[in-house]
PDB file of C-alpha atoms in Angstrom:
ATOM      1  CA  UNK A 272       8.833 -14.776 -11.676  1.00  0.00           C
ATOM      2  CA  UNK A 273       8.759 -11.063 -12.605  1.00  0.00           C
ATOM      3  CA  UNK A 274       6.273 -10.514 -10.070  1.00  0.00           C
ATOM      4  CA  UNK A 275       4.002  -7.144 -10.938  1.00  0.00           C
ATOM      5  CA  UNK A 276       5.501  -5.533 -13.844  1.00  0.00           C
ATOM      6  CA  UNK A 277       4.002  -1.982 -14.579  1.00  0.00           C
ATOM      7  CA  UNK A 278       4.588   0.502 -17.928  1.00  0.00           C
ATOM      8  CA  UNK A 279       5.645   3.198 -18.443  1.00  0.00           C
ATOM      9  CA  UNK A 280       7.416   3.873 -15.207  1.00  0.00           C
ATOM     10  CA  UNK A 281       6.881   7.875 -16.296  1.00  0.00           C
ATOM     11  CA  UNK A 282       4.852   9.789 -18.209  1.00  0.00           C
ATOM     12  CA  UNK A 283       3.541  13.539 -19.140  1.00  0.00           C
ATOM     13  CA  UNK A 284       0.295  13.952 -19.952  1.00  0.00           C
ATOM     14  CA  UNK A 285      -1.539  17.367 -21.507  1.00  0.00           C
ATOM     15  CA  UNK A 286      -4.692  17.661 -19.322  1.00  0.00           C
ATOM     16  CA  UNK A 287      -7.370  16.692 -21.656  1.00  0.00           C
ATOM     17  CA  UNK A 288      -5.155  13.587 -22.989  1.00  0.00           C
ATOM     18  CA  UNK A 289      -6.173  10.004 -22.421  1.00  0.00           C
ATOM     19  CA  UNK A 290      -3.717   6.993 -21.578  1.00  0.00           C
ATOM     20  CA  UNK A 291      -3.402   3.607 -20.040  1.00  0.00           C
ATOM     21  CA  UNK A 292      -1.392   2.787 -17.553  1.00  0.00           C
ATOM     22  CA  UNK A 293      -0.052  -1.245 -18.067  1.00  0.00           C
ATOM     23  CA  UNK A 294      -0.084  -3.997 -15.393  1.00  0.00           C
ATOM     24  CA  UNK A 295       0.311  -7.618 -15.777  1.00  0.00           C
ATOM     25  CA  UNK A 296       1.574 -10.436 -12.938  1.00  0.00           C
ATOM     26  CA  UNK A 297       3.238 -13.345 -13.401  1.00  0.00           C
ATOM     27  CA  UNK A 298       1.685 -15.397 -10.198  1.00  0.00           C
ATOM     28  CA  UNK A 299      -1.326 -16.340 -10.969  1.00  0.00           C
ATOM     29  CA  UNK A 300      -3.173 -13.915  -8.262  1.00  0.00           C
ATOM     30  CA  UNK A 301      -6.757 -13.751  -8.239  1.00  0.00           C
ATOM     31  CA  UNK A 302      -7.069 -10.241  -7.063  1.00  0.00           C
ATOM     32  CA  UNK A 303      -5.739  -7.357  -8.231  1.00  0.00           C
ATOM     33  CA  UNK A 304      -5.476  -3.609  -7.623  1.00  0.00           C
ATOM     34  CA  UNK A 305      -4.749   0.156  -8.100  1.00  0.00           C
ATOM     35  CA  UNK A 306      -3.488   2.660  -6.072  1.00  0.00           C
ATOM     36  CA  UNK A 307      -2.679   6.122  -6.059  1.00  0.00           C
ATOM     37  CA  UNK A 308      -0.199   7.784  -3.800  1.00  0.00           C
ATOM     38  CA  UNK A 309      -0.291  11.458  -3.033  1.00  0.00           C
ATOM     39  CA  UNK A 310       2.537  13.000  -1.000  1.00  0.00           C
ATOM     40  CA  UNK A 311       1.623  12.290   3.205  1.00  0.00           C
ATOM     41  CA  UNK A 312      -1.258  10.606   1.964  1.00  0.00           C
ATOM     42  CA  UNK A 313      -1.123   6.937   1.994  1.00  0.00           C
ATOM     43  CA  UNK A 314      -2.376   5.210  -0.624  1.00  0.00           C
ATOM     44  CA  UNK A 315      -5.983   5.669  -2.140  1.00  0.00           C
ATOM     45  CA  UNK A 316      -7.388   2.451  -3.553  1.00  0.00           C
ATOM     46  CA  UNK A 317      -8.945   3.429  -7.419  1.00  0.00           C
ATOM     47  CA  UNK A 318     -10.257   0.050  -8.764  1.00  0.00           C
ATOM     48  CA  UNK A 319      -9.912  -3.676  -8.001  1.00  0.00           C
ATOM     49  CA  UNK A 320     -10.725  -6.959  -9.270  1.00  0.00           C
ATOM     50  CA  UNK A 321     -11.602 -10.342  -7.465  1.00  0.00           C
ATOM     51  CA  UNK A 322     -10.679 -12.058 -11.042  1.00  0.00           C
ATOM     52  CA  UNK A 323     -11.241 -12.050 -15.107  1.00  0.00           C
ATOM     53  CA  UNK A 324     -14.435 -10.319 -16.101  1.00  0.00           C
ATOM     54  CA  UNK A 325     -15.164  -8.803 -12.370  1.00  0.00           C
ATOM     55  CA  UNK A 326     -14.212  -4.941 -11.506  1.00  0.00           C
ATOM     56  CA  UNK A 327     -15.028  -3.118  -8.474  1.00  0.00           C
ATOM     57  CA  UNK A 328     -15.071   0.947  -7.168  1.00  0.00           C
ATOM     58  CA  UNK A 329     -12.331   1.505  -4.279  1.00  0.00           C
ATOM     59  CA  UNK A 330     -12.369   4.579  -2.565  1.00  0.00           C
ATOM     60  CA  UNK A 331     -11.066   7.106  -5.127  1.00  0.00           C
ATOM     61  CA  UNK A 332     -12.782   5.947  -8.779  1.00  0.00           C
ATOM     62  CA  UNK A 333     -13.534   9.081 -10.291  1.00  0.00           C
ATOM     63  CA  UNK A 334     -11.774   9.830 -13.805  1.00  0.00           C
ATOM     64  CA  UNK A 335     -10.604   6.084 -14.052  1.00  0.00           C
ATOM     65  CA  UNK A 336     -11.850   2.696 -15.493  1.00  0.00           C
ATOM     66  CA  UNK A 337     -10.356  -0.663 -15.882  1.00  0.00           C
ATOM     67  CA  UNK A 338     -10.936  -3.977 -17.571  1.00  0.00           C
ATOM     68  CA  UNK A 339     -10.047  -7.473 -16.212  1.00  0.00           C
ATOM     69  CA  UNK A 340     -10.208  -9.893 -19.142  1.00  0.00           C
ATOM     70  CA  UNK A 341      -7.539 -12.336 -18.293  1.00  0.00           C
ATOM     71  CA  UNK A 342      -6.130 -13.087 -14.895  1.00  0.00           C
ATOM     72  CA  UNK A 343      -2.700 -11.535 -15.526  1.00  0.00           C
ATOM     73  CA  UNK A 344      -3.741  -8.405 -16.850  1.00  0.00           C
ATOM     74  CA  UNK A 345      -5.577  -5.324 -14.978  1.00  0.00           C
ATOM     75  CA  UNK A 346      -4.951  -1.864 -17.617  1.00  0.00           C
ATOM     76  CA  UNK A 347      -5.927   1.532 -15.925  1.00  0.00           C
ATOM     77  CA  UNK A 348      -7.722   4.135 -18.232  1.00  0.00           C
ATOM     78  CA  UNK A 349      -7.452   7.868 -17.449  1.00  0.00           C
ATOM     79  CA  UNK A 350     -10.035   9.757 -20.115  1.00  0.00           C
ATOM     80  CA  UNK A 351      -9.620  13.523 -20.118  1.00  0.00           C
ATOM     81  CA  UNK A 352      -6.741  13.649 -17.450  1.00  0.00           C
ATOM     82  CA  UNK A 353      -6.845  16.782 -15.206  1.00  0.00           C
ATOM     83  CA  UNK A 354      -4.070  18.108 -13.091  1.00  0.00           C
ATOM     84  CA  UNK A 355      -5.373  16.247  -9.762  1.00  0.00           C
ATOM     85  CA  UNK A 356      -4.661  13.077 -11.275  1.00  0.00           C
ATOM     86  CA  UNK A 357      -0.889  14.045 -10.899  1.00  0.00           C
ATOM     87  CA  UNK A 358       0.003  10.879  -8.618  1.00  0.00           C
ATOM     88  CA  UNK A 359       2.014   7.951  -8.251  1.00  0.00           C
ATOM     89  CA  UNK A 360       0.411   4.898  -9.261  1.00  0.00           C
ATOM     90  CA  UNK A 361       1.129   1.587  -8.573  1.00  0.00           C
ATOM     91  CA  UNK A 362      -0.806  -1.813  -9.650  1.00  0.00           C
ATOM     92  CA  UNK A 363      -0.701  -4.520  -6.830  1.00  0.00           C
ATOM     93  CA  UNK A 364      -2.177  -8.581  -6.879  1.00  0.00           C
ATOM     94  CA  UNK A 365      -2.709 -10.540  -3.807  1.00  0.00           C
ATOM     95  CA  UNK A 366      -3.359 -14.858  -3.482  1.00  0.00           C
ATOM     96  CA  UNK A 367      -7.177 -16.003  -3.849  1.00  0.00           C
ATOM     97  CA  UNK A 368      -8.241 -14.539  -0.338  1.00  0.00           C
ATOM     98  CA  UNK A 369      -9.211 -11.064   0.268  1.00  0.00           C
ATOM     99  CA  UNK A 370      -6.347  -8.657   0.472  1.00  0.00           C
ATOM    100  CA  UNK A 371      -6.974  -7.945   3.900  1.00  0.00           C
ATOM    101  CA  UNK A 372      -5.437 -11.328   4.778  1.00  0.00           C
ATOM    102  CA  UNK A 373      -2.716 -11.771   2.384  1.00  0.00           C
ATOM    103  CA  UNK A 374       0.210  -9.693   1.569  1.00  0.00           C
ATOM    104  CA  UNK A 375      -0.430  -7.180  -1.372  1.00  0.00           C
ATOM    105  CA  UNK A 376       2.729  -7.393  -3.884  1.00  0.00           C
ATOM    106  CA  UNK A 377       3.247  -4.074  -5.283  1.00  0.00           C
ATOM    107  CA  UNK A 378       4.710  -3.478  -8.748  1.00  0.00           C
ATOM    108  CA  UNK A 379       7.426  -0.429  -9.358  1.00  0.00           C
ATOM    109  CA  UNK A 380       4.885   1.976  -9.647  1.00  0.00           C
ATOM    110  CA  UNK A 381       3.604   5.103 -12.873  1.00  0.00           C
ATOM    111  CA  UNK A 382       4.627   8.506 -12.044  1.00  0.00           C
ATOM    112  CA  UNK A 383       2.253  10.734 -13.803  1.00  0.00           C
ATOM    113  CA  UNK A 384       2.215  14.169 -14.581  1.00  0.00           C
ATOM    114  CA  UNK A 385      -0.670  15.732 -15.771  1.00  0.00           C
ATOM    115  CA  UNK A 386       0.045  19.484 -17.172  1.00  0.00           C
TER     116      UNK A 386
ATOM    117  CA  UNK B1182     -15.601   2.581   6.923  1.00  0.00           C
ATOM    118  CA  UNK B1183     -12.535   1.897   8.025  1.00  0.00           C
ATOM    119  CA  UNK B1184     -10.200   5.133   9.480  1.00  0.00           C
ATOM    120  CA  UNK B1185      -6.645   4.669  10.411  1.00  0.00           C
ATOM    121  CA  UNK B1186      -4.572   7.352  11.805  1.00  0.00           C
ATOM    122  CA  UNK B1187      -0.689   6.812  12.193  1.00  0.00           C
ATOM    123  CA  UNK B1188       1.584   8.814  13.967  1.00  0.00           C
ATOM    124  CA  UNK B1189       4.360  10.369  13.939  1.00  0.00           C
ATOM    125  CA  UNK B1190       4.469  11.526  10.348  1.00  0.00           C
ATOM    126  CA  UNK B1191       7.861  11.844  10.688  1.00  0.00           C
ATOM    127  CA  UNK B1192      10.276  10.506  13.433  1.00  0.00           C
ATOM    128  CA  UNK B1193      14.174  10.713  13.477  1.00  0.00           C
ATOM    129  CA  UNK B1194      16.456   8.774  15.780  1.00  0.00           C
ATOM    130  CA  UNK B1195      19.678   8.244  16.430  1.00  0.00           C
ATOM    131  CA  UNK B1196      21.523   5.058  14.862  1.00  0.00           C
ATOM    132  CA  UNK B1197      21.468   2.141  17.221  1.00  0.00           C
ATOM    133  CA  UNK B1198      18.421   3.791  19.119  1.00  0.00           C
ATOM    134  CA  UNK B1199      14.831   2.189  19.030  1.00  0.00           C
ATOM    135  CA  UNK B1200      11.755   3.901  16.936  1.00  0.00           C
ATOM    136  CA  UNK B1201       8.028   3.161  17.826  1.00  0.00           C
ATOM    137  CA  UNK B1202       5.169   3.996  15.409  1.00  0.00           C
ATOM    138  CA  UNK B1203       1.697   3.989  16.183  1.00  0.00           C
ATOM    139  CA  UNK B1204      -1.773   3.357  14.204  1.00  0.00           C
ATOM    140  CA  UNK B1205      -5.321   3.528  15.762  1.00  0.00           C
ATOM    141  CA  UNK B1206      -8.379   2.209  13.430  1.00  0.00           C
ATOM    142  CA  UNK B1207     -11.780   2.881  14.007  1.00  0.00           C
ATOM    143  CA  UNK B1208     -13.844  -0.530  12.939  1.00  0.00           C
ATOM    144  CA  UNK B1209     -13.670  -2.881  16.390  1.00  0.00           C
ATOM    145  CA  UNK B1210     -14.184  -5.849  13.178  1.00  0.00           C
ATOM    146  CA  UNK B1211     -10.648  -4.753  11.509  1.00  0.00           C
ATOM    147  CA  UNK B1212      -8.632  -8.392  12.440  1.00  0.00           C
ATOM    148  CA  UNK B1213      -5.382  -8.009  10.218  1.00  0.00           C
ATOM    149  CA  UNK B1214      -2.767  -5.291  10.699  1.00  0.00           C
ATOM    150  CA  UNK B1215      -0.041  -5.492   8.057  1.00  0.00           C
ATOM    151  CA  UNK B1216       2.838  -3.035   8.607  1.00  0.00           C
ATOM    152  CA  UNK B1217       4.799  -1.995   4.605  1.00  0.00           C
ATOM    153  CA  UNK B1218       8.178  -0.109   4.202  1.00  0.00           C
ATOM    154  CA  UNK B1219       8.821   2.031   1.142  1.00  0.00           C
ATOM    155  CA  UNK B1220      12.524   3.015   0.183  1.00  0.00           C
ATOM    156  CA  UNK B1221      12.710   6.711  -1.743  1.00  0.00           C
ATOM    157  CA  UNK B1222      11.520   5.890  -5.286  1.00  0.00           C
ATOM    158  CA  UNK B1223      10.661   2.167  -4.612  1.00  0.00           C
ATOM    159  CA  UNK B1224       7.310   0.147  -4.362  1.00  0.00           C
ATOM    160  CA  UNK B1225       6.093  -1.071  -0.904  1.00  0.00           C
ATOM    161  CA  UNK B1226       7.095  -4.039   0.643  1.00  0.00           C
ATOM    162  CA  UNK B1227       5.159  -6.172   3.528  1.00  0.00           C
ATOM    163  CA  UNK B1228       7.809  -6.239   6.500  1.00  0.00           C
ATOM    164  CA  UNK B1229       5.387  -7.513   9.014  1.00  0.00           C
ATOM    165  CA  UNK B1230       1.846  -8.277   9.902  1.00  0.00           C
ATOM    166  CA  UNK B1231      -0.480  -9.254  12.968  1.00  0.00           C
ATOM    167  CA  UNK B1232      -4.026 -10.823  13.592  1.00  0.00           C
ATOM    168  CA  UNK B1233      -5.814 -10.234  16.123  1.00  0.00           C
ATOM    169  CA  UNK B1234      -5.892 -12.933  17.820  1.00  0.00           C
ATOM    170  CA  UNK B1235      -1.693 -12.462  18.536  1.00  0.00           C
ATOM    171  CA  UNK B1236      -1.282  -9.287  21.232  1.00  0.00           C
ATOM    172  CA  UNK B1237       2.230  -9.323  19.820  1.00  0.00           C
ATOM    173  CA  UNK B1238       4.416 -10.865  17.121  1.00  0.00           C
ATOM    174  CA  UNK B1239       8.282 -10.251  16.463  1.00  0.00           C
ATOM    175  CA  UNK B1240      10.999 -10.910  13.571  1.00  0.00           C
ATOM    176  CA  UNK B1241      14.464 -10.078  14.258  1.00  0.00           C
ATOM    177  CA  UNK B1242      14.468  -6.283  14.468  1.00  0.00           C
ATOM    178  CA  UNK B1243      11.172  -5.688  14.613  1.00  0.00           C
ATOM    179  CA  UNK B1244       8.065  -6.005  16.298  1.00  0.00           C
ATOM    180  CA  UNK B1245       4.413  -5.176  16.407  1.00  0.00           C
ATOM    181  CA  UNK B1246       1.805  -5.221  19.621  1.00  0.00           C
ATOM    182  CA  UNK B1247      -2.011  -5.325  19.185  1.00  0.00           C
ATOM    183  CA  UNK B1248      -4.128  -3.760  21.852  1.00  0.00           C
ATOM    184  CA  UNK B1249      -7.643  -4.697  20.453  1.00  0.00           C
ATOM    185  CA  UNK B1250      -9.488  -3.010  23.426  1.00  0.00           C
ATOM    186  CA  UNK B1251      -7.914   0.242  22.618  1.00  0.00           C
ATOM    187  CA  UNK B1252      -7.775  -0.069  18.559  1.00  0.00           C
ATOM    188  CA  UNK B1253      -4.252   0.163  18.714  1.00  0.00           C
ATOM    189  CA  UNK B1254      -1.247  -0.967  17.183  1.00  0.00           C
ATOM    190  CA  UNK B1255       2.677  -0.233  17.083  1.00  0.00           C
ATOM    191  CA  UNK B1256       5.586  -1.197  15.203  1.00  0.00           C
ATOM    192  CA  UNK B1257       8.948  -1.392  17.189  1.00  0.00           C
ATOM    193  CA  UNK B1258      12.157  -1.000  15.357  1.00  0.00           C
ATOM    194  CA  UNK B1259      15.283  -1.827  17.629  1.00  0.00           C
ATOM    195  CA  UNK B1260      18.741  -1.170  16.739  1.00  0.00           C
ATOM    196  CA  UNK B1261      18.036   1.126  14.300  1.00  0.00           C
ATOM    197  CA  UNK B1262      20.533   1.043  11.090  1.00  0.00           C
ATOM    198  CA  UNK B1263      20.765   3.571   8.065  1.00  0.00           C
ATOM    199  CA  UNK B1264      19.233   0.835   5.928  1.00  0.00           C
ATOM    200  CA  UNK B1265      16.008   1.532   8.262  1.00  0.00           C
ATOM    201  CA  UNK B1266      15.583   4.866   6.587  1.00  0.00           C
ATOM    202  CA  UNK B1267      12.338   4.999   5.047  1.00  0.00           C
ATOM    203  CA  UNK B1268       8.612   5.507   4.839  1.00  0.00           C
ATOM    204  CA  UNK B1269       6.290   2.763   6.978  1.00  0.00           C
ATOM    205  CA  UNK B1270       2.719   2.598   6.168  1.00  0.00           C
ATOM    206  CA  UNK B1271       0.580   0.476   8.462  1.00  0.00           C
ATOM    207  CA  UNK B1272      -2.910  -0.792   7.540  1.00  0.00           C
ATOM    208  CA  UNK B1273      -6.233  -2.243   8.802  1.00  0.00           C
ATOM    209  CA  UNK B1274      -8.744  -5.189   7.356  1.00  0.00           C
ATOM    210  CA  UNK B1275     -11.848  -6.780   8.294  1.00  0.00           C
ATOM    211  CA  UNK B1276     -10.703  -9.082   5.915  1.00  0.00           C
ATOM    212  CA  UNK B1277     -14.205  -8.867   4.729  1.00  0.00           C
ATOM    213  CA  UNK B1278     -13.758  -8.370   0.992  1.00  0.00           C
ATOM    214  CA  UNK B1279     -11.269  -7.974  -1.590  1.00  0.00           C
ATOM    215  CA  UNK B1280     -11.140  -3.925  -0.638  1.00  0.00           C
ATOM    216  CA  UNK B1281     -10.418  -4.267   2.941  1.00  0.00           C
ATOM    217  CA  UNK B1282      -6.897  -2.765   3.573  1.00  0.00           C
ATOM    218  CA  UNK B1283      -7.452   0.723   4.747  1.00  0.00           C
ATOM    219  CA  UNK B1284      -3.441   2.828   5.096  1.00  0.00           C
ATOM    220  CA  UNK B1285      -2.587   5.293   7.415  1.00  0.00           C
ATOM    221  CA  UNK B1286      -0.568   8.231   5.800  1.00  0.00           C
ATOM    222  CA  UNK B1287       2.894   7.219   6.310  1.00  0.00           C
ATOM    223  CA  UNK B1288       5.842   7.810   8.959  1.00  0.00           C
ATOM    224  CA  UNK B1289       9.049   9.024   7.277  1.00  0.00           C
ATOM    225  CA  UNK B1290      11.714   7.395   9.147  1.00  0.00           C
ATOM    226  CA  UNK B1291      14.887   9.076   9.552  1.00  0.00           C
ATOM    227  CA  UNK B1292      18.044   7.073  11.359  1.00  0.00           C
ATOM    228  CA  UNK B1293      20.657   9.931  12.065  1.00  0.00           C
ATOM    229  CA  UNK B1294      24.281   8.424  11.621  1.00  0.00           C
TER     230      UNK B1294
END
């Protein structure tokens, strides 16, 4: 098992500029998730899923969307990136019970720069 | 929602010597209290976790104590080694929902040789 494999593992971005940021996981995990992590700030939940077709707010939403349309899969969008999106990001899947019960697997984590 | 506040943000010791880190949370219906490490430039890993219904669970090296009554918990390090070196993020759920975890901000570990 790869586990949670995120792409790229860096990237510049012009502010303005749209991307995606990849995740996919091997396991078979119902839920999955995204994260930001600002320096002495912990991590921020974006967007989750519960499974295909089903997409949720976290905490920090703003400038993002996602998709869910197979279980493996969970793509981040940034449209019209801005300098406070400058973060680590990392994608993260959990078994078929709420994350707050089950361990979260993280994958290796985006570092984005947006200039 | 859920707050959690962890402190210290960062806490050097001596090789050998023990560390304690401490996280308070706000909701009295938070019930699982996972405790994650993060190496420089790596991704977070589970090391530990606790529900409430355990005041105190250990694994080798480390430990972590629940006081429910108080909204507290710790994580206990003894026998700190260089390999401890890193950042430790503890966390809080109702277990409610597929959102639940809510981290603190981090403790920077540093074990001085």
């Amino acid at each position: 098992n790869a586990g949670v494999t995120q792409t790229p593992k860096f990237h510049i971005l012009k502010i303005g500029q749209s991307m995606t940021l990849q995740c996919t996981q091997d396991m078979n995990h119902n839920y999955m998730y995204w994260y930001r992590q600002d320096p002495g700030m912990g991590l921020k939940l974006i967007y989750y899923s519960v499974g295909a077709g089903i997409t949720d707010k976290g905490e920090v939403p703003n400038g993002y969307n996602v998709s869910r349309s197979t279980t493996e899969d969970f793509p981040l969008r940034l449209e019209l990136a801005a300098p406070s999106q400058t973060s680590v990001y990392f994608c993260a899947s959990s078994y078929s019970v709420p994350a707050g019960r089950s361990p979260l697997h993280f994958g290796n984590g985006t570092r984005l720069t947006v200039t | 929602g859920e707050n959690v506040e962890q402190h210290p943000s960062t806490l050097s010791v001596q090789e050998g010597d023990s560390a304690v880190i401490k996280c308070t949370y706000s909701d009295s219906a938070s019930n699982y209290f996972p405790w994650y490490k993060q190496e420089l430039g790596k991704r977070p890993q589970l090391i530990i976790d606790i529900r409430s219904n355990v005041g105190e669970k250990k694994d080798q090296r480390i430990a972590v104590t629940l006081n429910k009554t108080a909204k507290h918990f710790s994580l206990h390090i003894t026998e700190t080694q260089p390999e401890d070196s890193a950042v430790y993020f503890c966390a809080a759920s109702t277990g409610g929902g597929a959102d639940g975890l809510t981290f603190g901000k981090g403790t920077h570990l540093i074990i001085q040789p």
